């Protein structure tokens, strides 16, 4: 489907208004995630209530404003539900010592997991102590209701792509003492703020074939994951078709397509007594452990050269864990341009809940 915008951001303008708009990039490889009041990024205001409208009711206007603060493109109210795929990369399945499933393994995140750009991931008490972990993923945004869609038509229902972080509590997912006899994914991944998205939606035709994306996970300069999206057992079109079988995929739904193999589970050390407290909540601790995740479009492991006019730069959400200074970044580059990048900020550990 062809929405009227190429890239969509949500932001607070210099005049204080909360708006959605089409960013005007000052140069091709400008990183939207670096946007601050000082960068004076400009954007064309988007008018209309339905950001996926294709009837003409949604308009990218000629009104140009200056972005003061970049937010996430989607709020929890914009996302009916997040449908997520587990064990969808062949390398991940081999790593887990499992056989390839005949059909996708599906779990759900509630819309309360959706997190704004620049807002802290909150790790509740039940998820602390060697549990919280990151998973960088490519995300599909459904632009119109879909039911019983054939694979051949599935791409027509994808409005945009973005990147996301499937934040997970490993003990609640895998430890039999907490998860029972088999791994469970719903509860362990469904806590508030556990799905950073954005801050930019990129129209599907600008991304082209997502199979050509290369996912690289870099932690403090160390490459932890490197896998082509073509390693997916079930690609984006198949997932839209499969998930719409007998079920309505509501407009605005997010599909998190899975994370590659070689995940290095990140342990959260026990909270130190000298960890700085949130001045507004004495039961909440700030954490300062970062990891960096990057996704690049590549073919045969080589990043494509830049294609003029196709810049789709954005940076999105984050998660920070307790410990050393590290950063979580999730991104994707189609045609040599950055699609998304998830960057880290302070993460709160709530000791009371």
Short mmCIF file of C-alpha atoms in Angstrom, two decimals:
data_model
loop_
_atom_site.label_atom_id
_atom_site.label_comp_id
_atom_site.label_asym_id
_atom_site.label_seq_id
_atom_site.Cartn_x
_atom_site.Cartn_y
_atom_site.Cartn_z
CA UNK A 1 0.00 0.00 0.00
CA UNK A 2 1.08 3.55 -0.67
CA UNK A 3 0.54 6.01 2.19
CA UNK A 4 1.11 9.73 1.42
CA UNK A 5 4.25 10.04 3.57
CA UNK A 6 7.66 8.48 2.98
CA UNK A 7 8.86 8.75 6.57
CA UNK A 8 6.66 9.52 9.53
CA UNK A 9 7.80 11.03 12.82
CA UNK A 10 5.94 12.20 15.90
CA UNK A 11 7.39 15.16 17.75
CA UNK A 12 6.97 18.29 19.81
CA UNK A 13 7.46 21.38 17.65
CA UNK A 14 9.33 24.50 18.71
CA UNK A 15 5.96 26.21 19.29
CA UNK A 16 4.95 23.47 21.76
CA UNK A 17 2.48 21.59 19.55
CA UNK A 18 2.45 17.78 19.49
CA UNK A 19 2.50 16.84 15.80
CA UNK A 20 3.18 14.16 13.23
CA UNK A 21 5.17 15.06 10.18
CA UNK A 22 7.42 14.18 7.25
CA UNK A 23 11.02 15.03 8.20
CA UNK A 24 13.04 17.20 5.82
CA UNK A 25 16.48 15.65 6.05
CA UNK A 26 19.30 18.23 5.82
CA UNK A 27 21.48 15.62 4.08
CA UNK A 28 21.03 12.05 2.89
CA UNK A 29 22.56 10.14 5.80
CA UNK A 30 21.25 12.41 8.57
CA UNK A 31 20.46 10.34 11.66
CA UNK A 32 17.03 11.33 12.98
CA UNK A 33 17.91 9.78 16.31
CA UNK A 34 20.41 12.58 16.87
CA UNK A 35 17.63 15.17 16.64
CA UNK A 36 17.68 17.72 19.44
CA UNK A 37 16.40 21.25 19.76
CA UNK A 38 19.84 22.43 18.62
CA UNK A 39 19.73 20.50 15.31
CA UNK A 40 16.66 22.49 14.20
CA UNK A 41 15.36 19.62 12.08
CA UNK A 42 12.43 20.76 9.95
CA UNK A 43 9.35 18.72 9.12
CA UNK A 44 6.22 19.10 7.02
CA UNK A 45 3.12 18.83 9.20
CA UNK A 46 0.85 15.86 8.48
CA UNK A 47 -2.88 16.55 8.86
CA UNK A 48 -5.44 13.81 9.44
CA UNK A 49 -6.41 11.33 12.11
CA UNK A 50 -5.52 8.09 10.32
CA UNK A 51 -1.80 7.90 9.45
CA UNK A 52 -2.49 4.92 7.15
CA UNK A 53 -5.23 6.65 5.13
CA UNK A 54 -4.94 6.41 1.34
CA UNK A 55 -8.22 8.16 0.39
CA UNK A 56 -6.86 11.71 0.52
CA UNK A 57 -8.07 12.51 4.05
CA UNK A 58 -4.45 12.35 5.29
CA UNK A 59 -2.29 15.12 3.84
CA UNK A 60 1.38 16.05 4.04
CA UNK A 61 0.95 19.82 4.12
CA UNK A 62 3.28 22.63 3.06
CA UNK A 63 3.42 23.91 6.65
CA UNK A 64 7.01 23.54 7.85
CA UNK A 65 7.88 23.54 11.55
CA UNK A 66 11.02 22.98 13.60
CA UNK A 67 11.32 19.81 15.68
CA UNK A 68 12.12 20.50 19.33
CA UNK A 69 11.83 16.94 20.69
CA UNK A 70 11.55 13.69 18.75
CA UNK A 71 9.09 11.13 20.11
CA UNK A 72 8.22 7.62 18.98
CA UNK A 73 6.04 7.37 15.85
CA UNK A 74 3.45 5.20 17.59
CA UNK A 75 1.74 5.43 20.96
CA UNK A 76 0.23 2.41 22.73
CA UNK A 77 -3.21 3.58 21.57
CA UNK A 78 -2.00 3.46 17.94
CA UNK A 79 -1.10 -0.25 18.18
CA UNK A 80 -3.92 -2.77 18.70
CA UNK A 81 -1.44 -5.56 19.47
CA UNK A 82 2.07 -6.77 18.72
CA UNK A 83 2.30 -10.23 17.17
CA UNK A 84 5.76 -11.70 17.62
CA UNK A 85 7.60 -14.62 16.07
CA UNK A 86 9.95 -16.86 18.02
CA UNK A 87 12.72 -19.00 16.52
CA UNK A 88 12.33 -17.58 13.02
CA UNK A 89 16.00 -17.53 11.98
CA UNK A 90 17.64 -20.78 10.90
CA UNK A 91 20.81 -19.95 12.82
CA UNK A 92 18.80 -19.17 15.95
CA UNK A 93 17.06 -22.55 15.72
CA UNK A 94 20.37 -24.37 15.32
CA UNK A 95 21.75 -22.45 18.30
CA UNK A 96 18.78 -23.54 20.40
CA UNK A 97 19.27 -27.17 19.34
CA UNK A 98 15.76 -27.40 17.89
CA UNK A 99 14.24 -28.62 14.66
CA UNK A 100 12.77 -26.03 12.25
CA UNK A 101 9.06 -25.64 13.08
CA UNK A 102 6.55 -26.40 10.31
CA UNK A 103 4.68 -23.18 11.14
CA UNK A 104 5.66 -19.93 12.89
CA UNK A 105 5.83 -19.95 16.69
CA UNK A 106 3.69 -17.00 17.77
CA UNK A 107 3.41 -15.02 20.98
CA UNK A 108 1.92 -11.63 21.78
CA UNK A 109 2.94 -8.41 23.45
CA UNK A 110 0.19 -6.08 24.70
CA UNK A 111 0.17 -2.52 23.41
CA UNK A 112 1.28 -1.32 26.85
CA UNK A 113 4.78 -2.55 25.93
CA UNK A 114 5.12 0.17 23.24
CA UNK A 115 7.70 2.74 24.32
CA UNK A 116 8.42 6.29 23.19
CA UNK A 117 11.78 7.34 21.82
CA UNK A 118 13.96 8.84 24.54
CA UNK A 119 11.89 7.29 27.34
CA UNK A 120 13.32 4.85 29.87
CA UNK A 121 12.63 1.13 29.74
CA UNK A 122 11.34 0.17 33.19
CA UNK A 123 12.50 -3.21 34.46
CA UNK A 124 10.04 -4.29 37.20
CA UNK A 125 11.20 -6.03 40.34
CA UNK A 126 10.08 -9.46 39.11
CA UNK A 127 12.42 -9.16 36.10
CA UNK A 128 15.55 -8.00 37.90
CA UNK A 129 18.63 -9.96 38.99
CA UNK A 130 20.20 -11.57 35.92
CA UNK A 131 17.09 -11.57 33.76
CA UNK A 132 16.53 -8.62 31.42
CA UNK A 133 17.83 -8.97 27.86
CA UNK A 134 17.54 -7.32 24.44
CA UNK A 135 16.53 -8.64 21.01
CA UNK A 136 16.84 -6.38 17.97
CA UNK A 137 14.24 -7.08 15.29
CA UNK A 138 12.77 -5.85 12.02
CA UNK A 139 9.11 -4.87 12.52
CA UNK A 140 6.23 -4.84 10.04
CA UNK A 141 3.45 -2.24 10.37
CA UNK A 142 0.03 -3.32 9.04
CA UNK A 143 -1.68 -0.44 7.22
CA UNK A 144 -5.18 -1.85 6.69
CA UNK A 145 -7.27 -4.65 8.15
CA UNK A 146 -6.18 -8.01 6.78
CA UNK A 147 -7.93 -11.37 6.90
CA UNK A 148 -7.22 -14.55 4.92
CA UNK A 149 -4.67 -12.73 2.77
CA UNK A 150 -2.76 -14.85 0.22
CA UNK A 151 1.03 -14.56 0.24
CA UNK A 152 0.96 -13.02 -3.23
CA UNK A 153 -1.06 -10.04 -1.93
CA UNK A 154 0.44 -9.71 1.56
CA UNK A 155 2.88 -6.89 0.75
CA UNK A 156 -0.10 -4.69 -0.18
CA UNK A 157 -1.11 -4.70 3.49
CA UNK A 158 2.28 -3.54 4.79
CA UNK A 159 2.34 0.24 5.23
CA UNK A 160 5.81 0.58 6.67
CA UNK A 161 8.73 -0.98 8.48
CA UNK A 162 10.57 0.06 11.60
CA UNK A 163 12.96 -1.50 14.08
CA UNK A 164 12.12 -2.75 17.53
CA UNK A 165 13.57 -4.25 20.66
CA UNK A 166 11.87 -7.38 22.03
CA UNK A 167 12.93 -6.84 25.64
CA UNK A 168 12.78 -10.14 27.51
CA UNK A 169 13.05 -11.55 31.03
CA UNK A 170 15.15 -14.68 30.57
CA UNK A 171 14.45 -16.36 33.91
CA UNK A 172 10.71 -15.98 33.45
CA UNK A 173 11.11 -17.29 29.92
CA UNK A 174 13.44 -20.26 30.41
CA UNK A 175 14.09 -21.17 34.04
CA UNK A 176 11.78 -24.09 35.04
CA UNK A 177 11.56 -22.65 38.56
CA UNK A 178 9.87 -19.56 37.09
CA UNK A 179 8.55 -20.59 33.66
CA UNK A 180 7.41 -24.15 34.34
CA UNK A 181 8.35 -27.24 32.36
CA UNK A 182 8.52 -25.52 28.96
CA UNK A 183 9.75 -22.08 27.90
CA UNK A 184 7.04 -19.44 27.83
CA UNK A 185 7.22 -16.15 25.97
CA UNK A 186 4.05 -14.20 26.75
CA UNK A 187 4.50 -13.15 30.37
CA UNK A 188 8.30 -12.85 30.20
CA UNK A 189 8.18 -10.38 27.29
CA UNK A 190 4.95 -8.52 27.99
CA UNK A 191 5.85 -6.01 30.70
CA UNK A 192 5.18 -2.30 30.29
CA UNK A 193 7.83 -0.52 28.12
CA UNK A 194 9.27 -3.84 26.82
CA UNK A 195 8.83 -2.93 23.11
CA UNK A 196 10.77 0.19 22.08
CA UNK A 197 9.78 1.19 18.52
CA UNK A 198 10.61 3.97 16.10
CA UNK A 199 11.15 6.88 16.16
CA UNK A 200 10.49 6.73 12.40
CA UNK A 201 8.16 4.67 10.23
CA UNK A 202 9.56 4.10 6.74
CA UNK A 203 7.16 3.44 3.87
CA UNK A 204 7.43 -0.10 2.56
CA UNK A 205 8.34 0.81 -1.03
CA UNK A 206 11.39 2.77 0.19
CA UNK A 207 12.68 -0.30 1.97
CA UNK A 208 12.04 -2.53 -1.03
CA UNK A 209 12.67 -6.22 -0.42
CA UNK A 210 13.35 -6.62 3.32
CA UNK A 211 15.03 -9.96 2.57
CA UNK A 212 18.12 -8.01 1.46
CA UNK A 213 18.63 -6.45 4.89
CA UNK A 214 21.62 -7.60 6.90
CA UNK A 215 21.19 -7.67 10.67
CA UNK A 216 24.32 -6.93 12.67
CA UNK A 217 24.38 -6.82 16.44
CA UNK A 218 27.37 -4.99 17.88
CA UNK A 219 27.94 -4.87 21.63
CA UNK A 220 30.61 -2.39 22.67
CA UNK A 221 32.38 -2.83 19.35
CA UNK A 222 32.07 -6.63 19.44
CA UNK A 223 29.92 -8.19 16.72
CA UNK A 224 27.44 -10.55 18.38
CA UNK A 225 24.97 -11.14 15.54
CA UNK A 226 25.39 -10.94 11.78
CA UNK A 227 22.64 -12.45 9.69
CA UNK A 228 20.77 -11.68 6.49
CA UNK A 229 17.02 -11.21 6.88
CA UNK A 230 16.80 -13.84 4.13
CA UNK A 231 17.75 -16.33 6.88
CA UNK A 232 14.16 -15.98 8.13
CA UNK A 233 12.29 -19.27 7.87
CA UNK A 234 9.06 -17.33 7.41
CA UNK A 235 9.46 -14.02 5.58
CA UNK A 236 7.39 -10.86 6.02
CA UNK A 237 4.84 -11.68 3.31
CA UNK A 238 4.32 -15.21 4.63
CA UNK A 239 3.88 -13.92 8.18
CA UNK A 240 1.16 -11.47 7.12
CA UNK A 241 -0.62 -14.25 5.24
CA UNK A 242 -0.26 -16.83 8.02
CA UNK A 243 -1.25 -14.50 10.85
CA UNK A 244 -4.32 -13.32 8.93
CA UNK A 245 -5.62 -16.88 8.51
CA UNK A 246 -9.09 -16.82 10.06
CA UNK A 247 -8.00 -13.79 12.09
CA UNK A 248 -8.27 -10.08 11.40
CA UNK A 249 -4.95 -8.28 11.59
CA UNK A 250 -6.17 -4.86 12.60
CA UNK A 251 -4.77 -1.74 11.02
CA UNK A 252 -1.82 -0.49 13.06
CA UNK A 253 -0.82 -3.94 14.31
CA UNK A 254 2.91 -4.59 14.61
CA UNK A 255 4.60 -7.85 13.64
CA UNK A 256 7.99 -8.39 15.27
CA UNK A 257 9.65 -10.85 12.89
CA UNK A 258 12.14 -12.49 15.27
CA UNK A 259 15.77 -12.15 16.27
CA UNK A 260 18.80 -13.99 14.82
CA UNK A 261 21.00 -16.54 16.53
CA UNK A 262 24.09 -16.08 18.69
CA UNK A 263 22.24 -14.06 21.32
CA UNK A 264 24.53 -13.39 24.25
CA UNK A 265 22.15 -13.31 27.20
CA UNK A 266 23.00 -10.24 29.20
CA UNK A 267 23.06 -10.73 32.94
CA UNK A 268 21.87 -7.98 35.23
CA UNK A 269 24.09 -7.92 38.26
CA UNK A 270 22.53 -7.54 41.70
CA UNK A 271 21.65 -3.93 42.29
CA UNK A 272 24.38 -2.04 44.16
CA UNK A 273 23.42 0.13 47.09
CA UNK A 274 25.19 3.12 45.53
CA UNK A 275 23.14 3.04 42.29
CA UNK A 276 21.66 6.57 41.93
CA UNK A 277 17.99 6.91 42.82
CA UNK A 278 15.31 8.57 40.77
CA UNK A 279 14.56 11.79 42.62
CA UNK A 280 10.84 11.33 41.97
CA UNK A 281 10.64 7.66 42.99
CA UNK A 282 12.90 6.36 45.73
CA UNK A 283 12.06 2.78 44.72
CA UNK A 284 13.37 3.24 41.18
CA UNK A 285 17.03 2.92 40.24
CA UNK A 286 18.73 4.25 37.13
CA UNK A 287 20.87 1.72 35.26
CA UNK A 288 23.75 2.43 32.94
CA UNK A 289 24.53 -0.67 30.89
CA UNK A 290 24.20 -0.23 27.14
CA UNK A 291 24.37 -2.45 24.09
CA UNK A 292 24.50 -1.43 20.46
CA UNK A 293 22.54 -3.24 17.74
CA UNK A 294 22.69 -2.25 14.07
CA UNK A 295 20.83 -3.60 11.03
CA UNK A 296 22.22 -2.99 7.53
CA UNK A 297 20.89 -3.82 4.09
CA UNK A 298 23.42 -5.96 2.32
CA UNK A 299 23.80 -8.58 -0.36
CA UNK A 300 26.29 -11.34 0.17
CA UNK A 301 27.48 -9.52 3.28
CA UNK A 302 28.32 -6.31 1.41
CA UNK A 303 26.44 -3.09 2.10
CA UNK A 304 24.93 -1.62 -1.05
CA UNK A 305 26.19 1.80 -2.18
CA UNK A 306 24.04 4.81 -1.40
CA UNK A 307 21.15 5.42 -3.81
CA UNK A 308 20.37 9.15 -4.20
CA UNK A 309 16.97 10.24 -2.97
CA UNK A 310 16.22 7.15 -0.87
CA UNK A 311 17.42 8.33 2.50
CA UNK A 312 15.29 6.79 5.22
CA UNK A 313 17.32 7.60 8.29
CA UNK A 314 15.82 7.11 11.71
CA UNK A 315 16.75 6.00 15.16
CA UNK A 316 14.45 4.38 17.64
CA UNK A 317 13.95 3.17 21.22
CA UNK A 318 16.49 1.60 23.51
CA UNK A 319 17.18 -0.44 26.54
CA UNK A 320 19.87 0.03 29.12
CA UNK A 321 20.92 -2.56 31.65
CA UNK A 322 22.80 -2.16 34.90
CA UNK A 323 26.58 -2.34 34.79
CA UNK A 324 29.14 -0.97 32.34
CA UNK A 325 28.40 1.91 29.96
CA UNK A 326 27.03 0.22 26.84
CA UNK A 327 24.43 1.20 24.28
CA UNK A 328 21.57 -0.62 22.54
CA UNK A 329 21.06 0.50 18.97
CA UNK A 330 18.80 -1.13 16.38
CA UNK A 331 18.91 0.00 12.78
CA UNK A 332 18.49 -0.97 9.15
CA UNK A 333 19.98 0.44 5.97
CA UNK A 334 18.15 -0.07 2.66
CA UNK A 335 20.22 0.99 -0.34
CA UNK A 336 22.98 2.11 1.98
CA UNK A 337 20.74 4.36 4.07
CA UNK A 338 19.91 3.95 7.71
CA UNK A 339 16.34 2.76 8.26
CA UNK A 340 16.36 2.68 12.02
CA UNK A 341 18.62 2.72 15.00
CA UNK A 342 17.65 2.00 18.59
CA UNK A 343 19.79 3.92 21.01
CA UNK A 344 20.16 3.63 24.76
CA UNK A 345 19.14 5.96 27.54
CA UNK A 346 18.68 5.46 31.27
CA UNK A 347 16.74 2.36 32.24
CA UNK A 348 14.87 2.30 35.54
CA UNK A 349 14.74 -0.74 37.78
CA UNK A 350 11.62 -0.51 39.91
CA UNK A 351 12.34 -2.23 43.24
CA UNK A 352 8.79 -2.07 44.54
CA UNK A 353 6.92 -3.76 41.66
#
